Short mmCIF file of C-alpha atoms in Angstrom, two decimals:
data_model
loop_
_atom_site.label_atom_id
_atom_site.label_comp_id
_atom_site.label_asym_id
_atom_site.label_seq_id
_atom_site.Cartn_x
_atom_site.Cartn_y
_atom_site.Cartn_z
CA MET A 281 -18.82 37.87 -87.58
CA LYS A 282 -16.73 34.87 -87.37
CA THR A 283 -14.78 36.84 -84.97
CA LYS A 284 -17.28 37.55 -82.79
CA PHE A 285 -18.48 34.05 -82.63
CA LEU A 286 -15.04 32.88 -81.93
CA ALA A 287 -14.74 35.22 -78.54
CA LEU A 288 -18.21 34.11 -77.63
CA ALA A 289 -17.30 30.59 -77.83
CA MET A 290 -13.70 30.85 -76.36
CA SER A 291 -15.54 32.85 -73.27
CA LEU A 292 -18.42 29.95 -73.06
CA GLY A 293 -15.67 27.48 -72.80
CA LEU A 294 -13.64 29.47 -69.99
CA LEU A 295 -16.82 29.42 -68.25
CA ILE A 296 -17.67 25.58 -68.41
CA ALA A 297 -14.03 25.22 -67.62
CA SER A 298 -14.51 27.16 -64.77
CA CYS A 299 -17.11 26.09 -63.23
CA SER A 300 -16.39 22.15 -63.80
CA SER A 301 -12.86 22.98 -61.71
CA ASP A 302 -14.98 24.20 -59.22
CA ASP A 303 -16.88 21.27 -58.74
CA ASN A 304 -14.04 19.28 -58.33
CA SER A 305 -12.16 21.09 -55.86
CA THR A 306 -12.18 20.37 -51.94
CA VAL A 307 -13.34 23.10 -49.43
CA GLU A 308 -11.29 24.18 -46.24
CA THR A 309 -11.82 22.24 -43.42
CA ASP A 310 -11.70 25.24 -40.17
CA GLU A 311 -8.67 23.81 -37.56
CA LEU A 312 -9.39 21.81 -34.81
CA THR A 313 -8.87 23.67 -31.27
CA GLY A 314 -8.83 22.14 -27.79
CA THR A 315 -6.34 21.29 -25.39
CA GLU A 316 -3.61 19.33 -26.97
CA SER A 317 -2.23 17.33 -23.89
CA ILE A 318 -4.05 15.23 -21.13
CA VAL A 319 -3.24 12.54 -18.42
CA VAL A 320 -4.05 9.08 -18.51
CA GLY A 321 -7.50 8.66 -17.56
CA GLY A 322 -8.11 12.00 -18.25
CA THR A 323 -10.36 14.44 -21.38
CA THR A 324 -10.06 17.15 -23.60
CA THR A 325 -11.99 17.89 -26.52
CA PHE A 326 -11.32 18.96 -30.45
CA SER A 327 -13.96 20.88 -32.22
CA SER A 328 -14.13 22.55 -35.68
CA THR A 329 -16.12 25.31 -36.63
CA THR A 330 -16.96 23.09 -39.76
CA PRO A 331 -19.92 20.67 -38.93
CA GLY A 332 -20.73 17.08 -40.01
CA GLY A 333 -17.54 15.61 -40.10
CA THR A 334 -16.28 12.22 -38.13
CA PHE A 335 -12.86 11.95 -35.85
CA THR A 336 -10.33 9.11 -35.55
CA SER A 337 -7.44 8.30 -33.65
CA ALA A 338 -4.44 7.18 -34.80
CA THR A 339 -3.26 4.92 -31.95
CA PRO A 340 -6.71 4.18 -30.00
CA ALA A 341 -4.06 2.04 -27.25
CA VAL A 342 -3.09 5.85 -26.49
CA ALA A 343 -6.06 7.76 -26.70
CA THR A 344 -9.25 7.17 -27.75
CA VAL A 345 -12.08 9.89 -29.80
CA ASP A 346 -15.95 9.84 -29.44
CA SER A 347 -16.23 9.98 -33.59
CA LYS A 348 -19.00 12.69 -33.02
CA THR A 349 -18.66 14.78 -30.20
CA GLY A 350 -14.46 14.90 -30.25
CA VAL A 351 -14.34 13.66 -27.11
CA ILE A 352 -11.14 12.27 -26.29
CA THR A 353 -9.38 9.95 -23.18
CA GLY A 354 -6.52 8.80 -22.60
CA VAL A 355 -5.24 5.75 -22.27
CA SER A 356 -1.55 5.19 -21.90
CA VAL A 357 1.37 7.15 -21.87
CA GLY A 358 2.12 8.76 -25.76
CA THR A 359 1.01 10.66 -28.61
CA SER A 360 -1.97 10.07 -31.10
CA VAL A 361 -2.91 11.94 -34.13
CA ILE A 362 -6.73 12.69 -34.27
CA THR A 363 -8.26 13.27 -37.77
CA TYR A 364 -11.74 15.50 -38.39
CA ALA A 365 -12.68 14.23 -41.44
CA VAL A 366 -15.99 16.09 -43.65
CA THR A 367 -16.84 14.69 -46.76
CA GLY A 368 -15.93 16.74 -49.74
CA ASN A 369 -13.71 18.43 -47.56
CA GLU A 370 -10.37 18.39 -46.73
CA ASN A 371 -9.19 16.21 -43.38
CA ILE A 372 -7.73 18.24 -40.50
CA THR A 373 -5.12 16.40 -38.21
CA ARG A 374 -4.00 17.48 -34.75
CA THR A 375 -2.11 15.47 -32.09
CA VAL A 376 -2.55 14.62 -28.79
CA THR A 377 -0.09 13.97 -26.10
CA VAL A 378 -0.83 11.69 -22.82
CA THR A 379 1.15 11.81 -20.18
CA ALA A 380 1.21 9.89 -16.87
CA THR A 381 -1.00 11.31 -13.90
CA PRO A 382 1.29 12.72 -11.43
CA ALA A 383 1.91 11.05 -7.99
CA ALA A 384 0.42 12.35 -4.95
CA THR A 385 2.57 12.74 -2.13
CA GLY A 386 1.34 12.87 1.94
CA ASP A 387 2.09 11.24 5.04
CA ILE A 388 -1.29 9.25 6.59
CA LYS A 389 -1.92 9.40 10.18
CA GLY A 390 -4.22 8.51 12.71
CA PRO A 391 -7.48 8.38 13.64
CA ILE A 392 -9.47 9.18 10.59
CA THR A 393 -12.72 10.60 11.00
CA ALA A 394 -13.65 11.82 8.07
CA ASN A 395 -14.00 10.34 4.08
CA VAL A 396 -10.90 10.12 2.38
CA THR A 397 -10.02 9.53 -1.13
CA TYR A 398 -6.11 9.40 -1.78
CA PRO A 399 -5.63 9.63 -5.62
CA TYR A 400 -2.93 7.68 -7.10
CA GLY A 401 0.27 8.24 -5.31
CA ASN A 402 3.21 7.49 -3.47
CA TYR A 403 2.30 7.76 0.35
CA ASN A 404 3.70 7.17 4.13
CA LEU A 405 1.61 5.71 6.71
CA ILE A 406 2.82 6.73 10.03
CA GLY A 407 1.39 4.64 13.41
CA ILE A 408 -1.51 2.46 14.41
CA VAL A 409 -4.01 4.68 11.83
CA LYS A 410 -7.07 3.72 12.59
CA ILE A 411 -10.02 4.35 10.21
CA ASN A 412 -13.19 5.35 12.53
CA SER A 413 -16.89 4.37 12.29
CA GLY A 414 -18.83 5.65 9.51
CA VAL A 415 -15.89 6.96 7.63
CA THR A 416 -14.44 5.16 4.32
CA VAL A 417 -11.08 5.67 3.11
CA THR A 418 -9.98 4.94 -0.65
CA PHE A 419 -6.76 4.94 -2.39
CA GLU A 420 -6.74 4.76 -5.92
CA ALA A 421 -5.24 2.21 -8.51
CA GLY A 422 -1.33 2.36 -8.34
CA SER A 423 -1.17 4.02 -5.42
CA THR A 424 1.68 2.43 -2.90
CA ILE A 425 1.43 2.98 0.37
CA THR A 426 5.03 3.08 2.51
CA ILE A 427 5.69 2.20 6.27
CA ASP A 428 8.67 2.49 8.47
CA LYS A 429 9.14 0.53 11.20
CA ALA A 430 11.86 2.96 12.54
CA ASN A 431 8.71 5.33 13.47
CA GLY A 432 7.27 2.25 16.07
CA ASP A 433 4.07 0.48 16.33
CA ASN A 434 2.36 0.88 12.66
CA ALA A 435 -0.52 -0.94 10.95
CA LEU A 436 -3.94 0.16 8.76
CA VAL A 437 -6.90 -0.84 11.37
CA VAL A 438 -10.51 -0.71 9.95
CA LEU A 439 -12.89 -0.44 13.07
CA ASN A 440 -16.64 -2.07 13.22
CA GLY A 441 -18.33 0.32 10.91
CA GLY A 442 -16.01 2.20 8.82
CA LYS A 443 -14.48 1.10 5.16
CA LEU A 444 -11.45 0.25 3.20
CA ILE A 445 -11.54 0.30 -0.36
CA THR A 446 -8.96 -0.38 -2.59
CA LYS A 447 -9.19 0.44 -5.85
CA GLY A 448 -6.23 -1.35 -7.60
CA THR A 449 -6.36 -3.23 -10.90
CA ALA A 450 -4.21 -6.01 -12.40
CA ASP A 451 -1.51 -3.78 -13.66
CA LYS A 452 -1.83 -1.07 -10.99
CA PRO A 453 -2.18 -2.81 -7.70
CA VAL A 454 -2.64 -0.84 -4.27
CA VAL A 455 0.92 -1.90 -2.26
CA PHE A 456 1.50 -1.28 1.37
CA THR A 457 4.92 -2.26 2.00
CA GLU A 458 7.52 -1.42 4.44
CA LYS A 459 11.23 0.31 3.69
CA SER A 460 13.48 -1.63 5.28
CA LYS A 461 11.85 -4.93 3.46
CA LEU A 462 12.19 -7.38 6.48
CA PRO A 463 9.31 -9.49 7.89
CA GLY A 464 7.63 -8.64 10.86
CA SER A 465 8.04 -5.06 10.63
CA TRP A 466 4.91 -3.47 10.59
CA GLY A 467 0.97 -4.75 11.69
CA GLY A 468 -0.52 -5.10 8.39
CA ILE A 469 -4.15 -4.50 7.61
CA ILE A 470 -6.49 -5.04 10.44
CA MET A 471 -10.74 -5.62 9.73
CA TYR A 472 -13.02 -5.20 12.33
CA GLY A 473 -16.95 -5.96 12.27
CA ASP A 474 -19.77 -7.39 13.96
CA ALA A 475 -20.54 -10.77 11.99
CA PRO A 476 -21.35 -13.88 13.64
CA ALA A 477 -18.75 -15.56 15.52
CA LYS A 478 -18.20 -18.26 17.91
CA VAL A 479 -15.56 -18.34 20.16
CA ALA A 480 -14.02 -20.60 22.97
CA GLY A 481 -16.11 -21.65 25.49
CA GLY A 482 -18.92 -21.01 23.11
CA GLY A 483 -19.42 -17.22 23.51
CA THR A 484 -20.17 -14.91 20.67
CA THR A 485 -18.24 -12.11 21.36
CA SER A 486 -14.79 -11.93 22.32
CA THR A 487 -11.03 -9.49 22.48
CA SER A 488 -8.44 -9.16 20.02
CA GLU A 489 -5.30 -10.30 20.29
CA ASP A 490 -3.59 -8.13 18.10
CA GLY A 491 -2.34 -5.26 20.88
CA ASN A 492 -5.94 -3.05 19.82
CA LYS A 493 -7.75 -5.33 22.15
CA ILE A 494 -10.89 -4.83 20.48
CA THR A 495 -14.23 -6.40 21.17
CA TYR A 496 -15.58 -8.55 17.98
CA GLY A 497 -18.18 -10.68 17.10
CA GLY A 498 -22.00 -10.25 16.38
CA THR A 499 -25.70 -10.65 14.32
CA ASN A 500 -24.76 -8.79 11.07
CA ALA A 501 -23.65 -11.14 9.02
CA ALA A 502 -23.68 -8.82 6.06
CA HIS A 503 -21.26 -6.41 7.82
CA ASN A 504 -19.41 -4.03 5.25
CA GLY A 505 -15.58 -3.64 6.01
CA GLY A 506 -15.46 -1.89 2.53
CA SER A 507 -13.98 -3.74 -0.64
CA LEU A 508 -10.17 -4.96 -1.41
CA VAL A 509 -9.53 -5.59 -4.68
CA TYR A 510 -5.98 -6.36 -6.28
CA THR A 511 -3.99 -5.43 -2.98
CA ARG A 512 -0.80 -6.52 -1.82
CA VAL A 513 0.85 -6.47 1.84
CA GLU A 514 4.54 -6.79 2.28
CA TYR A 515 6.75 -7.26 5.71
CA ALA A 516 3.90 -7.63 7.77
CA GLY A 517 3.89 -9.37 10.92
CA ALA A 518 4.83 -7.36 14.12
CA LYS A 519 3.40 -7.30 17.15
CA LEU A 520 1.79 -4.29 18.81
CA ALA A 521 1.77 -3.39 21.47
CA ASP A 522 1.12 -5.48 24.10
CA GLY A 523 -0.39 -7.60 22.11
CA ASP A 524 -0.30 -11.64 22.27
CA LYS A 525 1.02 -12.55 19.55
CA GLU A 526 2.12 -11.42 16.06
CA ASN A 527 0.03 -9.91 13.24
CA ASN A 528 -0.76 -11.33 10.02
CA GLY A 529 -0.84 -9.66 6.51
CA PHE A 530 -4.64 -9.27 6.53
CA THR A 531 -6.31 -10.00 9.69
CA PHE A 532 -10.44 -10.20 9.95
CA TYR A 533 -12.07 -10.42 13.05
CA SER A 534 -15.99 -10.85 12.08
CA VAL A 535 -16.19 -9.18 9.03
CA GLY A 536 -19.07 -9.72 7.07
CA THR A 537 -20.37 -11.00 3.68
CA GLY A 538 -20.90 -7.00 2.48
CA THR A 539 -17.18 -7.08 2.23
CA THR A 540 -15.42 -7.77 -1.01
CA LEU A 541 -12.13 -9.41 -0.86
CA ASP A 542 -10.53 -10.17 -4.21
CA HIS A 543 -7.08 -10.50 -5.69
CA LEU A 544 -5.10 -10.13 -2.77
CA VAL A 545 -1.42 -10.72 -1.93
CA SER A 546 0.58 -11.47 1.39
CA TYR A 547 3.84 -11.06 1.03
CA LYS A 548 6.51 -12.21 3.53
CA GLY A 549 4.80 -11.38 6.46
CA ALA A 550 6.35 -12.40 9.93
CA ASP A 551 3.28 -14.64 10.72
CA ASP A 552 0.10 -15.84 9.02
CA GLY A 553 -0.44 -14.85 5.27
CA TYR A 554 -4.01 -14.13 6.31
CA GLU A 555 -6.39 -15.36 9.17
CA PHE A 556 -9.95 -15.15 9.87
CA PHE A 557 -11.48 -14.96 13.57
CA GLY A 558 -15.26 -15.66 13.06
CA GLY A 559 -17.25 -13.90 10.33
CA THR A 560 -19.14 -14.81 7.11
CA VAL A 561 -16.86 -13.04 4.68
CA SER A 562 -15.09 -14.42 2.12
CA MET A 563 -11.91 -14.24 0.07
CA THR A 564 -11.27 -14.85 -3.91
CA ASN A 565 -7.66 -14.84 -5.68
CA ALA A 566 -5.49 -14.80 -3.04
CA ILE A 567 -1.72 -15.45 -3.05
CA SER A 568 0.25 -16.27 0.17
CA TYR A 569 4.21 -15.93 -0.55
CA GLY A 570 7.04 -16.68 1.89
CA ASN A 571 4.94 -16.15 5.32
CA TYR A 572 6.72 -17.65 8.41
CA ASP A 573 3.73 -19.25 9.82
CA ASP A 574 0.68 -20.77 8.27
CA ALA A 575 -0.40 -19.69 4.74
CA PHE A 576 -3.90 -19.88 5.63
CA ASP A 577 -5.42 -19.46 9.17
CA TRP A 578 -8.78 -19.43 10.83
CA GLN A 579 -10.65 -20.22 14.08
CA ASP A 580 -13.62 -18.94 16.29
CA GLY A 581 -16.44 -20.24 13.86
CA TRP A 582 -15.22 -18.92 10.44
CA GLN A 583 -17.84 -19.34 7.78
CA GLY A 584 -17.22 -18.27 4.55
CA ALA A 585 -18.79 -19.63 1.77
CA ALA A 586 -17.78 -18.82 -1.57
CA ASN A 587 -14.12 -18.97 -1.58
CA THR A 588 -12.17 -19.49 -4.37
CA ASN A 589 -8.30 -19.71 -6.10
CA TRP A 590 -6.32 -19.58 -3.12
CA TYR A 591 -2.58 -20.22 -3.88
CA ALA A 592 0.20 -20.80 -1.14
CA TYR A 593 4.21 -20.57 -2.13
CA GLN A 594 5.99 -21.23 1.16
CA THR A 595 9.96 -20.87 0.86
CA GLY A 596 12.59 -20.56 2.95
CA LYS A 597 10.45 -21.04 6.32
CA GLY A 598 6.46 -21.62 6.94
CA ASN A 599 4.52 -23.81 8.73
CA TYR A 600 1.08 -25.36 8.11
CA GLY A 601 -0.31 -24.77 4.70
CA MET A 602 -3.74 -24.04 6.08
CA GLU A 603 -4.33 -24.24 9.81
CA ILE A 604 -8.41 -25.17 10.31
CA GLU A 605 -10.03 -24.90 14.08
CA ALA A 606 -12.81 -24.15 15.31
CA SER A 607 -11.98 -23.06 18.73
CA LEU A 608 -13.19 -26.52 20.51
CA ASN A 609 -16.96 -25.76 18.70
CA ASP A 610 -18.79 -28.76 17.58
CA ASN A 611 -20.58 -26.39 14.61
CA THR A 612 -22.84 -27.24 12.50
CA PHE A 613 -21.26 -24.75 9.91
CA GLY A 614 -17.92 -24.67 8.54
CA PRO A 615 -16.11 -22.81 5.63
CA THR A 616 -15.96 -23.69 1.35
CA VAL A 617 -13.16 -23.35 -0.59
CA THR A 618 -12.55 -24.65 -3.81
CA ASN A 619 -9.07 -24.00 -6.67
CA ILE A 620 -6.33 -24.62 -3.38
CA THR A 621 -2.93 -24.53 -4.58
CA LEU A 622 -0.11 -25.56 -1.55
CA LYS A 623 2.99 -25.69 -2.62
CA ARG A 624 6.18 -25.94 -0.33
CA GLU A 625 9.79 -25.13 -1.71
CA ALA A 626 12.30 -27.52 -1.20
CA GLY A 627 14.66 -26.56 1.68
CA ASN A 628 11.35 -24.64 3.68
CA VAL A 629 11.81 -25.40 7.50
CA PRO A 630 9.07 -24.61 10.15
CA GLU A 631 9.49 -21.87 12.47
CA VAL A 632 12.19 -22.75 15.41
CA GLY A 633 10.23 -24.67 17.71
CA ASP A 634 6.94 -25.58 15.87
CA ASN A 635 7.76 -28.56 13.85
CA GLN A 636 4.25 -27.81 11.80
CA VAL A 637 5.05 -29.42 8.68
CA ASP A 638 1.86 -30.26 6.87
CA ALA A 639 -0.51 -29.00 4.14
CA PHE A 640 -3.64 -29.52 5.86
CA GLN A 641 -4.26 -29.34 9.70
CA PHE A 642 -7.34 -29.64 11.35
CA LYS A 643 -7.29 -29.38 15.44
CA ARG A 644 -9.70 -27.79 17.66
CA GLU A 645 -13.31 -29.35 15.87
CA GLY A 646 -11.69 -27.31 12.68
CA ASN A 647 -14.01 -28.89 9.74
CA GLY A 648 -14.90 -27.43 6.29
CA THR A 649 -15.55 -28.66 2.30
CA TYR A 650 -12.50 -28.53 0.08
CA SER A 651 -11.89 -29.08 -3.41
CA ASN A 652 -10.17 -29.33 -6.64
CA ILE A 653 -6.80 -29.26 -4.87
CA ILE A 654 -3.26 -29.41 -5.86
CA ILE A 655 -0.56 -30.24 -2.84
CA ASP A 656 3.08 -30.18 -3.41
CA GLY A 657 6.43 -30.68 -1.37
CA TYR A 658 5.22 -31.20 1.95
CA GLY A 659 8.10 -34.04 2.81
CA ASN A 660 9.39 -35.13 6.90
CA PHE A 661 11.06 -32.28 8.57
CA THR A 662 13.89 -33.51 10.93
CA ASN A 663 14.14 -31.01 13.74
CA ALA A 664 18.20 -30.00 15.47
CA GLY A 665 17.36 -32.98 18.35
CA GLY A 666 16.92 -35.47 15.38
CA THR A 667 13.46 -35.86 15.82
CA VAL A 668 11.57 -36.88 12.43
CA PHE A 669 8.33 -35.20 11.89
CA LYS A 670 5.91 -36.53 9.06
CA GLY A 671 5.02 -34.00 6.61
CA SER A 672 1.38 -34.88 5.40
CA ALA A 673 -1.09 -34.00 3.49
CA VAL A 674 -3.62 -34.07 5.69
CA SER A 675 -3.00 -34.03 9.57
CA ILE A 676 -5.92 -34.50 12.39
CA LEU A 677 -4.29 -33.17 15.61
CA ASP A 678 -6.62 -34.05 18.15
CA ASP A 679 -9.12 -36.98 19.31
CA VAL A 680 -11.99 -34.45 19.64
CA THR A 681 -11.64 -33.62 15.98
CA ASN A 682 -11.29 -36.94 14.77
CA ASN A 683 -14.22 -38.40 16.73
CA HIS A 684 -16.64 -34.74 16.08
CA GLN A 685 -15.00 -33.80 12.10
CA VAL A 686 -13.78 -36.49 10.47
CA LYS A 687 -15.87 -39.75 11.75
CA THR A 688 -19.17 -37.53 10.79
CA SER A 689 -18.16 -36.26 7.72
CA LYS A 690 -17.65 -32.57 8.41
CA ILE A 691 -14.65 -32.73 6.52
CA LYS A 692 -14.47 -33.24 2.97
CA LEU A 693 -11.50 -33.17 0.87
CA THR A 694 -12.45 -33.82 -2.66
CA ASP A 695 -10.17 -34.07 -6.13
CA VAL A 696 -6.62 -34.15 -4.25
CA LYS A 697 -3.48 -33.81 -6.20
CA ILE A 698 -0.64 -35.13 -3.68
CA THR A 699 3.55 -34.65 -5.01
CA ASN A 700 6.47 -35.03 -3.14
CA THR A 701 4.60 -35.61 0.35
CA THR A 702 5.56 -37.93 2.48
CA ASN A 703 2.31 -39.19 3.69
CA VAL A 704 -0.57 -39.02 1.03
CA LEU A 705 -3.12 -40.51 3.17
CA PRO A 706 -4.41 -38.54 6.05
CA ILE A 707 -2.62 -38.67 9.16
CA GLY A 708 -2.85 -38.64 12.69
CA ALA A 709 -0.65 -36.12 14.38
CA THR A 710 0.14 -38.83 16.97
CA ASP A 711 0.13 -42.69 16.14
CA LEU A 712 -2.92 -42.82 18.27
CA ILE A 713 -4.95 -40.89 16.77
CA VAL A 714 -6.22 -43.35 14.10
CA VAL A 715 -7.81 -41.58 10.76
CA ALA A 716 -10.19 -43.03 8.47
CA PHE A 717 -12.10 -40.68 6.37
CA PRO A 718 -15.61 -42.03 5.68
CA SER A 719 -16.33 -42.77 2.22
CA GLY A 720 -16.35 -40.05 -0.42
CA THR A 721 -14.98 -37.20 2.22
CA PHE A 722 -11.21 -37.57 0.84
CA THR A 723 -10.98 -38.48 -2.53
CA GLN A 724 -7.44 -38.17 -4.73
CA SER A 725 -7.52 -37.19 -8.57
CA THR A 726 -4.13 -37.10 -10.89
CA THR A 727 -5.90 -34.13 -12.77
CA ALA A 728 -6.79 -31.71 -10.15
CA THR A 729 -5.92 -28.41 -11.68
CA GLY A 730 -5.92 -26.00 -8.16
CA ALA A 731 -5.88 -22.11 -7.88
CA ASN A 732 -6.69 -20.41 -11.59
CA LEU A 733 -4.67 -17.56 -11.12
CA THR A 734 -3.43 -15.06 -13.81
CA ALA A 735 0.05 -13.43 -13.91
CA GLY A 736 0.42 -9.54 -13.52
CA ALA A 737 2.11 -6.39 -11.57
CA TRP A 738 -0.57 -7.63 -8.79
CA ALA A 739 1.74 -10.93 -8.50
CA THR A 740 4.85 -9.54 -9.48
CA VAL A 741 7.73 -8.39 -6.75
CA ASP A 742 10.63 -6.92 -7.46
CA GLY A 743 10.35 -8.29 -10.86
CA VAL A 744 10.06 -11.91 -9.65
CA ASN A 745 6.05 -13.47 -10.42
CA LEU A 746 4.65 -14.99 -7.43
CA LEU A 747 2.85 -17.87 -8.92
CA LYS A 748 5.99 -20.66 -9.18
#
């Protein structure tokens, strides 16, 4: 009898031990399935037939994962371990590899007659490429478009009604450059619209001087020519065909407020960094670096009202920081620009024969409102003939501008910090022009901050930070 009871007790003990062991053990989770390699910006999905789990990524800077769905998004090049955890089960892991998006290649020729998006890539722009009315052309972030002056005249022209969209970012700008890296090698980006203009003689339309000889001007203040964002133009400034003058890095003919111009760089062109011919568009966060003529220039009644963070660095060769005119029209309107930095590097000289050495130069009824300004380095210049030209913070070129714009308070420059500049107070281009700004329309400050821009790949060329 004792033997039977002992055997029964041992059996019960084994049964209890077995049940206890089963309660404490983990259940195996079914393996993760899904594509293990994606490109930056791409997605893939990991999944398991075991329900109820949560996904995590060991390195979210490389790849993120949705905790419930298992959708993985590539963020940067590298690898990350993805873990799937189910309560009471063992965790399952799998590694995802994120690779760079392969760069597309190809030639871009005009005219462009249908909508097209150029994915991230390296392209060649050949000839004068025109974007027709009704057509939208888009360049994805990080794309480089190379021009070769050996091909003849080259430019990217947005006709009225067409749109150019560049989707650059701070670390992946869209860059238009030229093979030889010589200033004046192509025509840059030229955009046309039908926003209001007021040209010489008081008319509302005129013909472009860029060689395309296209009419600009109209009544559509909200004209939309697209969106240029984090975009750099290098080595522009060439004449096209029988154009009257060199082109600029960016040229805007009657472009309207529907257009976005933000975080742009005009680098080492042979003419102006930017030039506006009428229009209502505004530009924000712009750099003009090493351009041979003026950093910023406009005429024909440009009236952009929301401009801010303009930065100019004139090095080697360069004329005015800003050349401001209104085509001899005494307008009731003018542009507004806030947060301005104009710097001239020591040793910078004007173009031969121009002798233009002022930070701000107003002429032909030019006006406007400008605030929070830094001016540095606009000293005197002695030309080859021994004539000394005065470097001034502000110069008024002619009597009509002095009488109609300065004396009537249509020119306002406030909170101006001036250093390393020969003439601090505004002067006339000749001693016969006596400039006296009305009270409050020209004020100096020791605390002005000028342009406020963040450095990055968009503002770096060949390893050099453009923000000095």
